[in-house]
CSV table of C-alpha atoms and ligand atoms in Angstrom, one decimal:
chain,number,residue,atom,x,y,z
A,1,UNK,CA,-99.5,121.2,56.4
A,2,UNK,CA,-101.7,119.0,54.6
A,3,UNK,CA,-103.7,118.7,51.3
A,4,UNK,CA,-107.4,119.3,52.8
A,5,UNK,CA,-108.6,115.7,51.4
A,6,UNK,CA,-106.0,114.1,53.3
A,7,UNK,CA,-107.0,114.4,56.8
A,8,UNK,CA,-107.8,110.5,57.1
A,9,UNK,CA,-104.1,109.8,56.4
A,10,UNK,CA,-103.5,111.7,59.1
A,11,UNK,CA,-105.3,109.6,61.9
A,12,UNK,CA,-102.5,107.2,63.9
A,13,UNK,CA,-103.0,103.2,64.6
A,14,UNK,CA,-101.3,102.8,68.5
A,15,UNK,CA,-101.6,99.1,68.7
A,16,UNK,CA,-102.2,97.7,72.4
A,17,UNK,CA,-103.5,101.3,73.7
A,18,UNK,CA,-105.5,101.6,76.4
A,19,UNK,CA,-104.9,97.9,76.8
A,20,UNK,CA,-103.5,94.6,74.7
A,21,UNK,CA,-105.4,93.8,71.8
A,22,UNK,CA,-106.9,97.5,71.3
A,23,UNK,CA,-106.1,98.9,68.1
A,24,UNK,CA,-106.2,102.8,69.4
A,25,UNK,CA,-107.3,105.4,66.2
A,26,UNK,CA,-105.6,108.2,67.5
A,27,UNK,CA,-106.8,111.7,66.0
A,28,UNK,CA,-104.1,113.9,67.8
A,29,UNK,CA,-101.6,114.2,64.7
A,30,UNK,CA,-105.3,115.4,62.6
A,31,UNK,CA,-106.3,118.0,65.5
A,32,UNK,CA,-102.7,119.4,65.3
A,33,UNK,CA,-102.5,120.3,61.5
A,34,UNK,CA,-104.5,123.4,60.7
A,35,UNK,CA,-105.5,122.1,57.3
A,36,UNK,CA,-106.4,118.7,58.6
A,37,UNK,CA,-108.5,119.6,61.7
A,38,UNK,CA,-110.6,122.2,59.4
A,39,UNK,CA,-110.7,119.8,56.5
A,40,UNK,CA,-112.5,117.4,58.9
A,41,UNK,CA,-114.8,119.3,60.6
A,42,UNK,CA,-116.1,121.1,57.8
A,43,UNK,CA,-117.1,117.4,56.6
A,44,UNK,CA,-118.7,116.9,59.9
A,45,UNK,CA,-120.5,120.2,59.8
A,46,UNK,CA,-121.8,119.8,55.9
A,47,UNK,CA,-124.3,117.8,55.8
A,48,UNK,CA,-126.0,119.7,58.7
A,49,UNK,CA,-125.8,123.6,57.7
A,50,UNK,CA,-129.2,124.7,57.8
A,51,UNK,CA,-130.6,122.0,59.8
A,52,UNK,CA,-131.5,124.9,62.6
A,53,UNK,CA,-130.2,123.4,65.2
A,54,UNK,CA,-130.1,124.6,68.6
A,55,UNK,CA,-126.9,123.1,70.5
A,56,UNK,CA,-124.0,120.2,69.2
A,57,UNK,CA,-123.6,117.8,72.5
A,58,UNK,CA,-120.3,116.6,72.8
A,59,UNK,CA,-118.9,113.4,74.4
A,60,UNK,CA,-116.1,113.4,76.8
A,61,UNK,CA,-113.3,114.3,75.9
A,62,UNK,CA,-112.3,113.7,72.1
A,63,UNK,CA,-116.0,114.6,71.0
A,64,UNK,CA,-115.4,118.4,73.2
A,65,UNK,CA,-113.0,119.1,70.9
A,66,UNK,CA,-115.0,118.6,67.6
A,67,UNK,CA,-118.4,119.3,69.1
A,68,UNK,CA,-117.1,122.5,70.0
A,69,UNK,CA,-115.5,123.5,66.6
A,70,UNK,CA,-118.9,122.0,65.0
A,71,UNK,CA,-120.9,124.3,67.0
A,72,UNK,CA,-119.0,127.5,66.2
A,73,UNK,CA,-119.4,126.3,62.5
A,74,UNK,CA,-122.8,125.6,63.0
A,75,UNK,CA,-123.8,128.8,65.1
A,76,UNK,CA,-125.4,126.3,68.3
A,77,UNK,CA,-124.8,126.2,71.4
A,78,UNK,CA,-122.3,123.4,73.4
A,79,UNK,CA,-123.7,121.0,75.5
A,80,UNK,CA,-120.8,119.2,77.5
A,81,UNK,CA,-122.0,115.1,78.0
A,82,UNK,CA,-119.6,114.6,80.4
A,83,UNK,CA,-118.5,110.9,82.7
A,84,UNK,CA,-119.3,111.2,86.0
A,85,UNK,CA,-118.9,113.9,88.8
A,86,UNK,CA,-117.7,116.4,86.6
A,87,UNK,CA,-120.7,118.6,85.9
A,88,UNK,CA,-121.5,120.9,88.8
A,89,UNK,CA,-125.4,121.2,88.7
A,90,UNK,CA,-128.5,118.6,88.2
A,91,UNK,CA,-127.5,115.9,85.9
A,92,UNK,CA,-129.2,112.7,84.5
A,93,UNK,CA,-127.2,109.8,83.9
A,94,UNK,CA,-126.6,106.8,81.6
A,95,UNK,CA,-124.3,103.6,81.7
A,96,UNK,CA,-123.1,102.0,79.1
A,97,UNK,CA,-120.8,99.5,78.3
A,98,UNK,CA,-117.4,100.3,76.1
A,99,UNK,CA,-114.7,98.3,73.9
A,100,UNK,CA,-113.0,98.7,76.9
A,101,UNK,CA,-114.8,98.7,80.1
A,102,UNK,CA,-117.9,100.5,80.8
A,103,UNK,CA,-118.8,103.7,82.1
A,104,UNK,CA,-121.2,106.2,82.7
A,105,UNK,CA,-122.1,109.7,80.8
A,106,UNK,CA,-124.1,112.7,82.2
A,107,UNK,CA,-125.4,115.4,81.0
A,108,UNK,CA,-127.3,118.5,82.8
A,109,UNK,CA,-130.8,118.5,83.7
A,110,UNK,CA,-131.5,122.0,82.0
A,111,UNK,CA,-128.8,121.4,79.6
A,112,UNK,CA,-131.7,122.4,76.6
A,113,UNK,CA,-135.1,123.5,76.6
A,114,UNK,CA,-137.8,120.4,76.0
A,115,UNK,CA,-137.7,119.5,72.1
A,116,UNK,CA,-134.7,121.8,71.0
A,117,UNK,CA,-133.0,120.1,68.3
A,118,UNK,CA,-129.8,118.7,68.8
A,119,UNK,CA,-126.8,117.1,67.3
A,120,UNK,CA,-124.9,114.4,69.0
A,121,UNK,CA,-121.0,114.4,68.2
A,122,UNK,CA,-118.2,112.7,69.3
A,123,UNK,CA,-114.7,111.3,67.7
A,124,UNK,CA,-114.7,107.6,67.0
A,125,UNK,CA,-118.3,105.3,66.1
A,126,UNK,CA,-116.7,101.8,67.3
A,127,UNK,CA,-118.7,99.6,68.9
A,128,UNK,CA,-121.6,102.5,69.6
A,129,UNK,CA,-122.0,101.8,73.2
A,130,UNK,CA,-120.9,105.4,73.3
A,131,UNK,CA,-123.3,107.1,70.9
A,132,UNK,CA,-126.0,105.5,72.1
A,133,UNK,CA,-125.4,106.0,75.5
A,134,UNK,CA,-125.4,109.8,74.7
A,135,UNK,CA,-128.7,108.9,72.6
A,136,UNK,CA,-130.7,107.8,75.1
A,137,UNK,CA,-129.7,110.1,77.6
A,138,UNK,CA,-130.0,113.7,76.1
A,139,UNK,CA,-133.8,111.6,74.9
A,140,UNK,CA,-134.6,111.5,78.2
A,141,UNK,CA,-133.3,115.5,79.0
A,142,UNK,CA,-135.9,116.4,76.6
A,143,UNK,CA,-133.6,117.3,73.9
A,144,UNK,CA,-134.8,115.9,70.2
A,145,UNK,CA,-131.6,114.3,68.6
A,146,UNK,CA,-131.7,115.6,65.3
A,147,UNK,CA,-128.7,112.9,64.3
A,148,UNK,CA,-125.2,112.1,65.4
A,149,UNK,CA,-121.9,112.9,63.6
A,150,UNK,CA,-118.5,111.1,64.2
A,151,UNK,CA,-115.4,112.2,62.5
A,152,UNK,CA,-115.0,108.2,61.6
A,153,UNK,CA,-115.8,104.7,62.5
A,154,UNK,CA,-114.4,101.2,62.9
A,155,UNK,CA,-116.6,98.9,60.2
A,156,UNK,CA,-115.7,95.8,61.8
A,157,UNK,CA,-117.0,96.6,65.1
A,158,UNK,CA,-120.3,97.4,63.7
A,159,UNK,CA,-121.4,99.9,66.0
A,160,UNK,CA,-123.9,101.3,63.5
A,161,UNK,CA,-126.0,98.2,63.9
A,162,UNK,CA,-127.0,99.6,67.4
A,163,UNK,CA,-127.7,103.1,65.9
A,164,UNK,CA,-131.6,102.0,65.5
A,165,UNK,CA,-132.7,105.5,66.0
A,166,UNK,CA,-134.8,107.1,63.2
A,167,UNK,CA,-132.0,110.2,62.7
A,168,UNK,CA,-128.9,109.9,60.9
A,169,UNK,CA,-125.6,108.7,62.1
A,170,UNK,CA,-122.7,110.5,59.6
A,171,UNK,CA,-119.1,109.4,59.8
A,172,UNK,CA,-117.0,112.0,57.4
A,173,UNK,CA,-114.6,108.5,57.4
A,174,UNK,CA,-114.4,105.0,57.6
A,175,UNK,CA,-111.7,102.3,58.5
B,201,AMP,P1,-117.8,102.7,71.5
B,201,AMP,O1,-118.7,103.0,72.6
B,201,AMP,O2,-117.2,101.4,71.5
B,201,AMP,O3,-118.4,103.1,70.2
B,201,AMP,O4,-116.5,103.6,71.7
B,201,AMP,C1,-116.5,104.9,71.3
B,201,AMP,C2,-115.8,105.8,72.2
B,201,AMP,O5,-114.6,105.2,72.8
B,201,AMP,C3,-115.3,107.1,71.6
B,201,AMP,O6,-115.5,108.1,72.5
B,201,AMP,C4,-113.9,106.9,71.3
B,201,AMP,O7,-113.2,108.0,71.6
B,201,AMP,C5,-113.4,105.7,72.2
B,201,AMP,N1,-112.8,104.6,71.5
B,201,AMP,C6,-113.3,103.3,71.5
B,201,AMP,N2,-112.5,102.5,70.8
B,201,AMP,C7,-111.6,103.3,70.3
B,201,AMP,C8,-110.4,103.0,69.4
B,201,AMP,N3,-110.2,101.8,69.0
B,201,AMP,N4,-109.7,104.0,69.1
B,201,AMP,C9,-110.0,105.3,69.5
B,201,AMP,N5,-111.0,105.6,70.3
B,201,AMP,C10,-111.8,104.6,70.7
């Protein structure tokens, strides 16, 4: 177990992961200490308690995991953002492009009633292809994107430079 200030230690650098030259942040030793993994979402949940939200959407597949342990915190709904073929009913899609690659996220066309407040979660801000991806397209379901919260991101890939929505973008950490 581990002191509840310490989950950031716990996060693991795989050099060369997916591919050469990609420093992987890999959260799996956090999400496996009971101290750790409630330590950090609690700091992801904070700043939005009260907020009255009405669903946490969740990015394939790291931001499931949190997005699904910020909801029950929160009392929201889920809303799975999901790459593609994977949801069964109506979707929407976006590209976008990654670190590594690009790809494409979808979401459900009724995933939220028009205007429902929503927060936008996922694992790891780094270059924010991601986050804004998920941005625009839960936008253009209707949903109103009360903010986004990542458990931590990469300063020197600047991804918050292309967070130019007018909502909040937290990371509860920062490497
Ligand atoms: P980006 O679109 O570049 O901000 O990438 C964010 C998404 O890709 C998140 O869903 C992360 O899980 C994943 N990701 C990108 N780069 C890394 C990295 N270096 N370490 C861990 N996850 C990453």
């Amino acid at each position: 177990m581990t002191p509840m200030s310490q989950w950031q230690r716990l996060v693991r650098d795989v050099p060369d992961f997916p591919k050469p030259g990609i420093l992987f942040k890999d959260i799996t030793p956090v999400l496996s200490d009971a101290d750790a993994f409630r330590a950090a979402v609690l700091e992801m949940v904070e700043p939005w308690r009260g907020a009255g939200l009405h669903a946490v959407a969740g990015i394939e597949s790291r931001g499931f995991i949190l997005g699904a342990a910020v909801a029950q915190a929160l009392g929201t709904g889920f809303v799975p953002v999901r790459k593609p073929g994977r949801l069964p009913a109506a979707t929407l899609s976006q590209d976008y492009a990654l670190e590594y690659g690009t790809d494409r996220l979808e979401v459900h066309m009724d995933a939220v009633p028009p205007g429902a407040p929503v927060l936008l979660v996922d694992d790891v801000l780094a270059t924010g292809g991601t986050l804004v991806a998920g941005l625009e397209l839960l936008r253009r379901q209707g949903a109103e994107v009360a903010g986004a919260a990542v458990l931590f991101e990469m300063l020197a890939l600047r991804g918050r430079e292309r967070w130019t929505a007018q909502t909040p973008l937290l990371a509860a950490a920062a490497y």
